[in-house]
Amino acid sequence: MMRFVRPGLDLLLPPRCPLSGEMVSDTNSFSPSSWSKLNFISAPQCKSCGKPMGDEAAGEELICASCIQTPPIHDGIRAVVVYDEFSRPIVLRLKHAGRIGLASFIAHFLDSRISDMPDDTLIIPVPLHRWRIWRRGFNQAQLIGRALAKLTGMEMRDDLLMRVKPTPPLKQMRARERAKAVSGAFAVSDDAKRIVSGRTILLVDDVYTTGATANSCVRLLKGAGANRVVIACWARVLATGET
């Protein structure tokens, strides 16, 4: 019940930082103490995957070693922050504490990351299986995508990409195990080819980890005719030494 009451309370109570609880100037702000702890992703970045390249890198055509060795099937990752102990609470409070207002908060920060996207970009959230939605009550990627569509004026469709097979939690799995777990878990609707053909797709999720889930979705959308598929998320996991 509180997840439906909370947005109304947010209109009456002074805005507070979603991490520290300190009062802030507006609903889309972090307190100075929280801001300083978050590892925001900024240039220089890999042109191919958006991974931060370090202060010593320079140039507009930077491509990281991983993308040179194995070019990704997606067309870039637009993440706001590195996924770590400081950014994690935003995701956990959205997904497991019913703080659905954080979806709009995330969308606010993602908006600046996608300012170069075409106006006719189609937003598609990574889907959850219906059993997961029944237990949680919502799909956090759908909420972020809906908020982002409202901010940008882009179209969002949540009926073109479906999760048809439940998958176990992927957190403790190795990369190959994750890829195997999501194999066959997604499908596109009969209308997908007609709607996504030739278009740029913004695939929205809360966190990008190994890419197993996102890559499965990208393959299907490109198989349906999408021209480009860019991934947008609040946070992305980086291997040790990549920050």
PDB file of C-alpha atoms in Angstrom:
ATOM      1  CA  MET A   1       0.000   0.000   0.000  1.00  0.00           C
ATOM      2  CA  MET A   2       2.787   2.445   0.916  1.00  0.00           C
ATOM      3  CA  ARG A   3       4.285   2.321  -2.576  1.00  0.00           C
ATOM      4  CA  PHE A   4       1.092   3.968  -3.891  1.00  0.00           C
ATOM      5  CA  VAL A   5       0.809   6.452  -1.008  1.00  0.00           C
ATOM      6  CA  ARG A   6       4.468   7.536  -1.083  1.00  0.00           C
ATOM      7  CA  PRO A   7       4.310   9.558  -4.346  1.00  0.00           C
ATOM      8  CA  GLY A   8       1.518  11.636  -2.783  1.00  0.00           C
ATOM      9  CA  LEU A   9       3.531  12.160   0.381  1.00  0.00           C
ATOM     10  CA  ASP A  10       6.479  13.317  -1.687  1.00  0.00           C
ATOM     11  CA  LEU A  11       4.370  16.263  -2.855  1.00  0.00           C
ATOM     12  CA  LEU A  12       3.669  17.339   0.728  1.00  0.00           C
ATOM     13  CA  LEU A  13       6.982  16.698   2.444  1.00  0.00           C
ATOM     14  CA  PRO A  14      10.262  18.550   1.793  1.00  0.00           C
ATOM     15  CA  PRO A  15      12.455  16.713  -0.749  1.00  0.00           C
ATOM     16  CA  ARG A  16      15.230  14.618   0.745  1.00  0.00           C
ATOM     17  CA  CYS A  17      18.287  12.935  -0.666  1.00  0.00           C
ATOM     18  CA  PRO A  18      17.392   9.309  -1.498  1.00  0.00           C
ATOM     19  CA  LEU A  19      20.675   8.105  -0.004  1.00  0.00           C
ATOM     20  CA  SER A  20      21.417  10.214   3.064  1.00  0.00           C
ATOM     21  CA  GLY A  21      17.918  11.442   3.894  1.00  0.00           C
ATOM     22  CA  GLU A  22      19.165  15.026   4.132  1.00  0.00           C
ATOM     23  CA  MET A  23      16.926  17.829   2.880  1.00  0.00           C
ATOM     24  CA  VAL A  24      17.762  18.936  -0.667  1.00  0.00           C
ATOM     25  CA  SER A  25      16.700  21.723  -3.016  1.00  0.00           C
ATOM     26  CA  ASP A  26      14.503  19.582  -5.274  1.00  0.00           C
ATOM     27  CA  THR A  27      13.288  16.027  -5.728  1.00  0.00           C
ATOM     28  CA  ASN A  28      16.008  15.159  -8.253  1.00  0.00           C
ATOM     29  CA  SER A  29      18.987  16.103  -6.119  1.00  0.00           C
ATOM     30  CA  PHE A  30      21.584  14.369  -4.002  1.00  0.00           C
ATOM     31  CA  SER A  31      22.974  15.934  -0.874  1.00  0.00           C
ATOM     32  CA  PRO A  32      26.598  17.132  -1.172  1.00  0.00           C
ATOM     33  CA  SER A  33      27.767  14.231   1.001  1.00  0.00           C
ATOM     34  CA  SER A  34      26.033  11.652  -1.209  1.00  0.00           C
ATOM     35  CA  TRP A  35      27.126  13.323  -4.448  1.00  0.00           C
ATOM     36  CA  SER A  36      30.767  13.144  -3.457  1.00  0.00           C
ATOM     37  CA  LYS A  37      30.538   9.391  -2.828  1.00  0.00           C
ATOM     38  CA  LEU A  38      28.894   8.438  -6.122  1.00  0.00           C
ATOM     39  CA  ASN A  39      31.170   7.429  -8.986  1.00  0.00           C
ATOM     40  CA  PHE A  40      29.529   9.200 -11.934  1.00  0.00           C
ATOM     41  CA  ILE A  41      30.533   7.994 -15.391  1.00  0.00           C
ATOM     42  CA  SER A  42      31.837  10.741 -17.638  1.00  0.00           C
ATOM     43  CA  ALA A  43      34.278  11.326 -20.482  1.00  0.00           C
ATOM     44  CA  PRO A  44      36.663  10.029 -21.594  1.00  0.00           C
ATOM     45  CA  GLN A  45      34.702   6.884 -22.431  1.00  0.00           C
ATOM     46  CA  CYS A  46      34.907   4.003 -24.859  1.00  0.00           C
ATOM     47  CA  LYS A  47      33.067   5.026 -28.018  1.00  0.00           C
ATOM     48  CA  SER A  48      31.768   1.492 -28.419  1.00  0.00           C
ATOM     49  CA  CYS A  49      30.487   0.566 -24.947  1.00  0.00           C
ATOM     50  CA  GLY A  50      30.653   3.771 -22.909  1.00  0.00           C
ATOM     51  CA  LYS A  51      33.075   2.373 -20.354  1.00  0.00           C
ATOM     52  CA  PRO A  52      35.153   5.058 -18.572  1.00  0.00           C
ATOM     53  CA  MET A  53      38.703   5.094 -19.918  1.00  0.00           C
ATOM     54  CA  GLY A  54      40.568   6.985 -17.209  1.00  0.00           C
ATOM     55  CA  ASP A  55      41.880  10.538 -17.004  1.00  0.00           C
ATOM     56  CA  GLU A  56      45.008   9.688 -18.970  1.00  0.00           C
ATOM     57  CA  ALA A  57      43.001   8.767 -22.089  1.00  0.00           C
ATOM     58  CA  ALA A  58      42.276  11.376 -24.747  1.00  0.00           C
ATOM     59  CA  GLY A  59      40.492  11.616 -28.082  1.00  0.00           C
ATOM     60  CA  GLU A  60      36.987  11.099 -29.447  1.00  0.00           C
ATOM     61  CA  GLU A  61      37.573   7.708 -31.054  1.00  0.00           C
ATOM     62  CA  LEU A  62      38.647   5.783 -27.945  1.00  0.00           C
ATOM     63  CA  ILE A  63      37.754   2.104 -27.932  1.00  0.00           C
ATOM     64  CA  CYS A  64      38.552  -0.099 -24.950  1.00  0.00           C
ATOM     65  CA  ALA A  65      40.548  -3.323 -25.244  1.00  0.00           C
ATOM     66  CA  SER A  66      37.471  -5.477 -24.591  1.00  0.00           C
ATOM     67  CA  CYS A  67      35.543  -3.927 -27.491  1.00  0.00           C
ATOM     68  CA  ILE A  68      38.536  -4.231 -29.815  1.00  0.00           C
ATOM     69  CA  GLN A  69      38.878  -7.903 -28.982  1.00  0.00           C
ATOM     70  CA  THR A  70      35.138  -8.669 -28.995  1.00  0.00           C
ATOM     71  CA  PRO A  71      32.981  -5.929 -30.545  1.00  0.00           C
ATOM     72  CA  PRO A  72      29.655  -5.720 -28.682  1.00  0.00           C
ATOM     73  CA  ILE A  73      26.371  -6.420 -30.434  1.00  0.00           C
ATOM     74  CA  HIS A  74      24.769  -3.381 -28.820  1.00  0.00           C
ATOM     75  CA  ASP A  75      25.432   0.207 -29.866  1.00  0.00           C
ATOM     76  CA  GLY A  76      26.559   1.672 -26.574  1.00  0.00           C
ATOM     77  CA  ILE A  77      25.723   1.750 -22.872  1.00  0.00           C
ATOM     78  CA  ARG A  78      24.518   4.982 -21.304  1.00  0.00           C
ATOM     79  CA  ALA A  79      24.960   4.511 -17.549  1.00  0.00           C
ATOM     80  CA  VAL A  80      24.816   7.247 -14.933  1.00  0.00           C
ATOM     81  CA  VAL A  81      27.106   5.749 -12.288  1.00  0.00           C
ATOM     82  CA  VAL A  82      29.343   2.814 -11.524  1.00  0.00           C
ATOM     83  CA  TYR A  83      27.516   0.101  -9.586  1.00  0.00           C
ATOM     84  CA  ASP A  84      29.075  -0.038  -6.132  1.00  0.00           C
ATOM     85  CA  GLU A  85      28.196   0.185  -2.441  1.00  0.00           C
ATOM     86  CA  PHE A  86      27.121   3.822  -2.814  1.00  0.00           C
ATOM     87  CA  SER A  87      24.908   3.512  -5.917  1.00  0.00           C
ATOM     88  CA  ARG A  88      23.437   0.115  -4.994  1.00  0.00           C
ATOM     89  CA  PRO A  89      20.886   1.425  -2.433  1.00  0.00           C
ATOM     90  CA  ILE A  90      19.043   3.340  -5.173  1.00  0.00           C
ATOM     91  CA  VAL A  91      18.404   0.077  -7.019  1.00  0.00           C
ATOM     92  CA  LEU A  92      17.527  -1.917  -3.909  1.00  0.00           C
ATOM     93  CA  ARG A  93      15.109   0.702  -2.598  1.00  0.00           C
ATOM     94  CA  LEU A  94      13.362   0.886  -5.954  1.00  0.00           C
ATOM     95  CA  LYS A  95      13.107  -2.870  -6.502  1.00  0.00           C
ATOM     96  CA  HIS A  96      12.604  -4.223  -3.001  1.00  0.00           C
ATOM     97  CA  ALA A  97      11.398  -1.364  -0.805  1.00  0.00           C
ATOM     98  CA  GLY A  98       8.670  -0.070  -3.092  1.00  0.00           C
ATOM     99  CA  ARG A  99      10.278   3.352  -3.573  1.00  0.00           C
ATOM    100  CA  ILE A 100       8.794   3.679  -7.063  1.00  0.00           C
ATOM    101  CA  GLY A 101       9.432   7.422  -7.099  1.00  0.00           C
ATOM    102  CA  LEU A 102      13.096   6.566  -7.622  1.00  0.00           C
ATOM    103  CA  ALA A 103      12.237   5.515 -11.186  1.00  0.00           C
ATOM    104  CA  SER A 104      11.604   9.172 -12.054  1.00  0.00           C
ATOM    105  CA  PHE A 105      14.765  10.113 -10.166  1.00  0.00           C
ATOM    106  CA  ILE A 106      16.815   7.716 -12.309  1.00  0.00           C
ATOM    107  CA  ALA A 107      15.097   8.927 -15.491  1.00  0.00           C
ATOM    108  CA  HIS A 108      16.065  12.511 -14.640  1.00  0.00           C
ATOM    109  CA  PHE A 109      19.759  11.586 -14.625  1.00  0.00           C
ATOM    110  CA  LEU A 110      19.461   9.368 -17.705  1.00  0.00           C
ATOM    111  CA  ASP A 111      17.860  12.190 -19.680  1.00  0.00           C
ATOM    112  CA  SER A 112      21.173  14.032 -19.937  1.00  0.00           C
ATOM    113  CA  ARG A 113      22.893  10.842 -21.109  1.00  0.00           C
ATOM    114  CA  ILE A 114      20.645  10.414 -24.150  1.00  0.00           C
ATOM    115  CA  SER A 115      20.349  13.990 -25.412  1.00  0.00           C
ATOM    116  CA  ASP A 116      21.929  12.963 -28.732  1.00  0.00           C
ATOM    117  CA  MET A 117      19.389  10.219 -29.439  1.00  0.00           C
ATOM    118  CA  PRO A 118      17.009  10.702 -32.425  1.00  0.00           C
ATOM    119  CA  ASP A 119      13.556  12.068 -31.602  1.00  0.00           C
ATOM    120  CA  ASP A 120      11.920   8.927 -32.988  1.00  0.00           C
ATOM    121  CA  THR A 121      13.922   6.633 -30.686  1.00  0.00           C
ATOM    122  CA  LEU A 122      11.726   3.891 -29.288  1.00  0.00           C
ATOM    123  CA  ILE A 123      12.084   3.128 -25.582  1.00  0.00           C
ATOM    124  CA  ILE A 124      11.709  -0.551 -24.667  1.00  0.00           C
ATOM    125  CA  PRO A 125      12.164  -1.703 -21.054  1.00  0.00           C
ATOM    126  CA  VAL A 126      13.817  -5.022 -20.269  1.00  0.00           C
ATOM    127  CA  PRO A 127      10.824  -7.201 -19.345  1.00  0.00           C
ATOM    128  CA  LEU A 128      10.258  -9.228 -16.187  1.00  0.00           C
ATOM    129  CA  HIS A 129       8.545 -12.591 -16.164  1.00  0.00           C
ATOM    130  CA  ARG A 130       4.926 -12.373 -15.032  1.00  0.00           C
ATOM    131  CA  TRP A 131       5.707 -14.395 -11.877  1.00  0.00           C
ATOM    132  CA  ARG A 132       8.285 -11.805 -10.813  1.00  0.00           C
ATOM    133  CA  ILE A 133       5.838  -8.982 -11.488  1.00  0.00           C
ATOM    134  CA  TRP A 134       3.164 -10.713  -9.402  1.00  0.00           C
ATOM    135  CA  ARG A 135       5.573 -10.968  -6.473  1.00  0.00           C
ATOM    136  CA  ARG A 136       7.096  -7.484  -6.759  1.00  0.00           C
ATOM    137  CA  GLY A 137       4.054  -5.652  -8.062  1.00  0.00           C
ATOM    138  CA  PHE A 138       5.884  -3.808 -10.842  1.00  0.00           C
ATOM    139  CA  ASN A 139       8.738  -3.916 -13.328  1.00  0.00           C
ATOM    140  CA  GLN A 140      11.326  -1.313 -12.338  1.00  0.00           C
ATOM    141  CA  ALA A 141      12.661  -1.041 -15.911  1.00  0.00           C
ATOM    142  CA  GLN A 142       9.153  -0.287 -17.140  1.00  0.00           C
ATOM    143  CA  LEU A 143       8.754   2.470 -14.539  1.00  0.00           C
ATOM    144  CA  ILE A 144      12.096   4.027 -15.522  1.00  0.00           C
ATOM    145  CA  GLY A 145      11.217   3.785 -19.213  1.00  0.00           C
ATOM    146  CA  ARG A 146       7.806   5.367 -18.663  1.00  0.00           C
ATOM    147  CA  ALA A 147       9.353   8.266 -16.732  1.00  0.00           C
ATOM    148  CA  LEU A 148      12.013   8.707 -19.409  1.00  0.00           C
ATOM    149  CA  ALA A 149       9.379   8.758 -22.144  1.00  0.00           C
ATOM    150  CA  LYS A 150       7.501  11.475 -20.270  1.00  0.00           C
ATOM    151  CA  LEU A 151      10.674  13.560 -19.943  1.00  0.00           C
ATOM    152  CA  THR A 152      11.849  13.184 -23.533  1.00  0.00           C
ATOM    153  CA  GLY A 153       8.640  12.811 -25.517  1.00  0.00           C
ATOM    154  CA  MET A 154       9.969   9.551 -26.964  1.00  0.00           C
ATOM    155  CA  GLU A 155       7.582   6.678 -27.525  1.00  0.00           C
ATOM    156  CA  MET A 156       7.716   3.725 -25.131  1.00  0.00           C
ATOM    157  CA  ARG A 157       6.446   0.232 -25.912  1.00  0.00           C
ATOM    158  CA  ASP A 158       6.382  -2.499 -23.297  1.00  0.00           C
ATOM    159  CA  ASP A 159       4.493  -5.026 -25.406  1.00  0.00           C
ATOM    160  CA  LEU A 160       7.106  -5.811 -28.061  1.00  0.00           C
ATOM    161  CA  LEU A 161       9.683  -7.636 -25.955  1.00  0.00           C
ATOM    162  CA  MET A 162       8.578 -10.343 -23.528  1.00  0.00           C
ATOM    163  CA  ARG A 163      10.211 -12.600 -20.953  1.00  0.00           C
ATOM    164  CA  VAL A 164       8.626 -15.958 -21.689  1.00  0.00           C
ATOM    165  CA  LYS A 165      10.708 -18.117 -19.360  1.00  0.00           C
ATOM    166  CA  PRO A 166      11.501 -17.432 -15.698  1.00  0.00           C
ATOM    167  CA  THR A 167      15.177 -17.308 -14.842  1.00  0.00           C
ATOM    168  CA  PRO A 168      16.935 -17.897 -11.534  1.00  0.00           C
ATOM    169  CA  PRO A 169      18.778 -15.022  -9.817  1.00  0.00           C
ATOM    170  CA  LEU A 170      21.892 -14.288 -11.878  1.00  0.00           C
ATOM    171  CA  LYS A 171      23.871 -12.455  -9.217  1.00  0.00           C
ATOM    172  CA  GLN A 172      26.127 -15.333  -8.150  1.00  0.00           C
ATOM    173  CA  MET A 173      26.539 -16.875 -11.616  1.00  0.00           C
ATOM    174  CA  ARG A 174      29.576 -16.691 -13.860  1.00  0.00           C
ATOM    175  CA  ALA A 175      29.208 -14.996 -17.235  1.00  0.00           C
ATOM    176  CA  ARG A 176      28.716 -18.265 -19.147  1.00  0.00           C
ATOM    177  CA  GLU A 177      26.175 -19.486 -16.613  1.00  0.00           C
ATOM    178  CA  ARG A 178      24.237 -16.239 -16.972  1.00  0.00           C
ATOM    179  CA  ALA A 179      24.195 -16.538 -20.750  1.00  0.00           C
ATOM    180  CA  LYS A 180      22.899 -20.104 -20.503  1.00  0.00           C
ATOM    181  CA  ALA A 181      20.253 -19.131 -17.934  1.00  0.00           C
ATOM    182  CA  VAL A 182      18.748 -16.415 -20.148  1.00  0.00           C
ATOM    183  CA  SER A 183      18.899 -18.460 -23.346  1.00  0.00           C
ATOM    184  CA  GLY A 184      15.364 -18.656 -24.707  1.00  0.00           C
ATOM    185  CA  ALA A 185      14.019 -16.494 -21.883  1.00  0.00           C
ATOM    186  CA  PHE A 186      12.936 -13.645 -24.179  1.00  0.00           C
ATOM    187  CA  ALA A 187      10.800 -13.321 -27.281  1.00  0.00           C
ATOM    188  CA  VAL A 188       9.445 -10.561 -29.490  1.00  0.00           C
ATOM    189  CA  SER A 189       5.783 -10.079 -30.318  1.00  0.00           C
ATOM    190  CA  ASP A 190       4.274 -10.555 -33.759  1.00  0.00           C
ATOM    191  CA  ASP A 191       4.116  -6.778 -34.202  1.00  0.00           C
ATOM    192  CA  ALA A 192       7.739  -6.162 -33.242  1.00  0.00           C
ATOM    193  CA  LYS A 193       9.239  -6.437 -36.719  1.00  0.00           C
ATOM    194  CA  ARG A 194       6.788  -3.923 -38.182  1.00  0.00           C
ATOM    195  CA  ILE A 195       7.358  -1.404 -35.375  1.00  0.00           C
ATOM    196  CA  VAL A 196      11.107  -1.632 -34.662  1.00  0.00           C
ATOM    197  CA  SER A 197      12.356  -2.128 -38.230  1.00  0.00           C
ATOM    198  CA  GLY A 198      14.935   0.519 -39.116  1.00  0.00           C
ATOM    199  CA  ARG A 199      14.577   2.356 -35.805  1.00  0.00           C
ATOM    200  CA  THR A 200      16.894   3.221 -32.943  1.00  0.00           C
ATOM    201  CA  ILE A 201      15.909   1.429 -29.750  1.00  0.00           C
ATOM    202  CA  LEU A 202      16.721   2.546 -26.219  1.00  0.00           C
ATOM    203  CA  LEU A 203      16.733  -0.611 -24.094  1.00  0.00           C
ATOM    204  CA  VAL A 204      16.125   0.462 -20.489  1.00  0.00           C
ATOM    205  CA  ASP A 205      17.106  -1.406 -17.320  1.00  0.00           C
ATOM    206  CA  ASP A 206      18.199  -0.537 -13.794  1.00  0.00           C
ATOM    207  CA  VAL A 207      21.656  -2.192 -13.776  1.00  0.00           C
ATOM    208  CA  TYR A 208      24.006  -3.562 -16.438  1.00  0.00           C
ATOM    209  CA  THR A 209      26.144  -6.404 -15.089  1.00  0.00           C
ATOM    210  CA  THR A 210      27.713  -8.960 -17.452  1.00  0.00           C
ATOM    211  CA  GLY A 211      25.356  -8.108 -20.305  1.00  0.00           C
ATOM    212  CA  ALA A 212      23.759 -11.566 -20.530  1.00  0.00           C
ATOM    213  CA  THR A 213      20.209 -10.245 -20.165  1.00  0.00           C
ATOM    214  CA  ALA A 214      20.730  -7.116 -22.247  1.00  0.00           C
ATOM    215  CA  ASN A 215      22.539  -8.955 -25.042  1.00  0.00           C
ATOM    216  CA  SER A 216      19.719 -11.498 -25.328  1.00  0.00           C
ATOM    217  CA  CYS A 217      17.282  -8.621 -25.774  1.00  0.00           C
ATOM    218  CA  VAL A 218      19.558  -6.819 -28.245  1.00  0.00           C
ATOM    219  CA  ARG A 219      19.856  -9.915 -30.439  1.00  0.00           C
ATOM    220  CA  LEU A 220      16.083 -10.261 -30.645  1.00  0.00           C
ATOM    221  CA  LEU A 221      15.482  -6.588 -31.385  1.00  0.00           C
ATOM    222  CA  LYS A 222      18.134  -6.495 -34.091  1.00  0.00           C
ATOM    223  CA  GLY A 223      16.782  -9.753 -35.442  1.00  0.00           C
ATOM    224  CA  ALA A 224      13.421  -7.996 -35.723  1.00  0.00           C
ATOM    225  CA  GLY A 225      15.058  -5.263 -37.796  1.00  0.00           C
ATOM    226  CA  ALA A 226      16.164  -2.599 -35.320  1.00  0.00           C
ATOM    227  CA  ASN A 227      18.906  -0.404 -36.767  1.00  0.00           C
ATOM    228  CA  ARG A 228      20.595   0.425 -33.436  1.00  0.00           C
ATOM    229  CA  VAL A 229      20.029  -0.702 -29.858  1.00  0.00           C
ATOM    230  CA  VAL A 230      21.494   1.495 -27.132  1.00  0.00           C
ATOM    231  CA  ILE A 231      21.305   0.374 -23.500  1.00  0.00           C
ATOM    232  CA  ALA A 232      20.352   2.893 -20.806  1.00  0.00           C
ATOM    233  CA  CYS A 233      20.654   2.156 -17.091  1.00  0.00           C
ATOM    234  CA  TRP A 234      21.217   3.775 -13.728  1.00  0.00           C
ATOM    235  CA  ALA A 235      24.426   1.855 -12.970  1.00  0.00           C
ATOM    236  CA  ARG A 236      26.847  -0.538 -14.609  1.00  0.00           C
ATOM    237  CA  VAL A 237      29.188  -3.057 -13.047  1.00  0.00           C
ATOM    238  CA  LEU A 238      32.861  -2.599 -13.871  1.00  0.00           C
ATOM    239  CA  ALA A 239      35.574  -5.154 -13.318  1.00  0.00           C
ATOM    240  CA  THR A 240      38.342  -4.305 -10.862  1.00  0.00           C
ATOM    241  CA  GLY A 241      40.709  -1.814 -12.419  1.00  0.00           C
ATOM    242  CA  GLU A 242      38.225  -0.497 -14.989  1.00  0.00           C
ATOM    243  CA  THR A 243      37.232   2.634 -13.075  1.00  0.00           C
TER     244      THR A 243
END
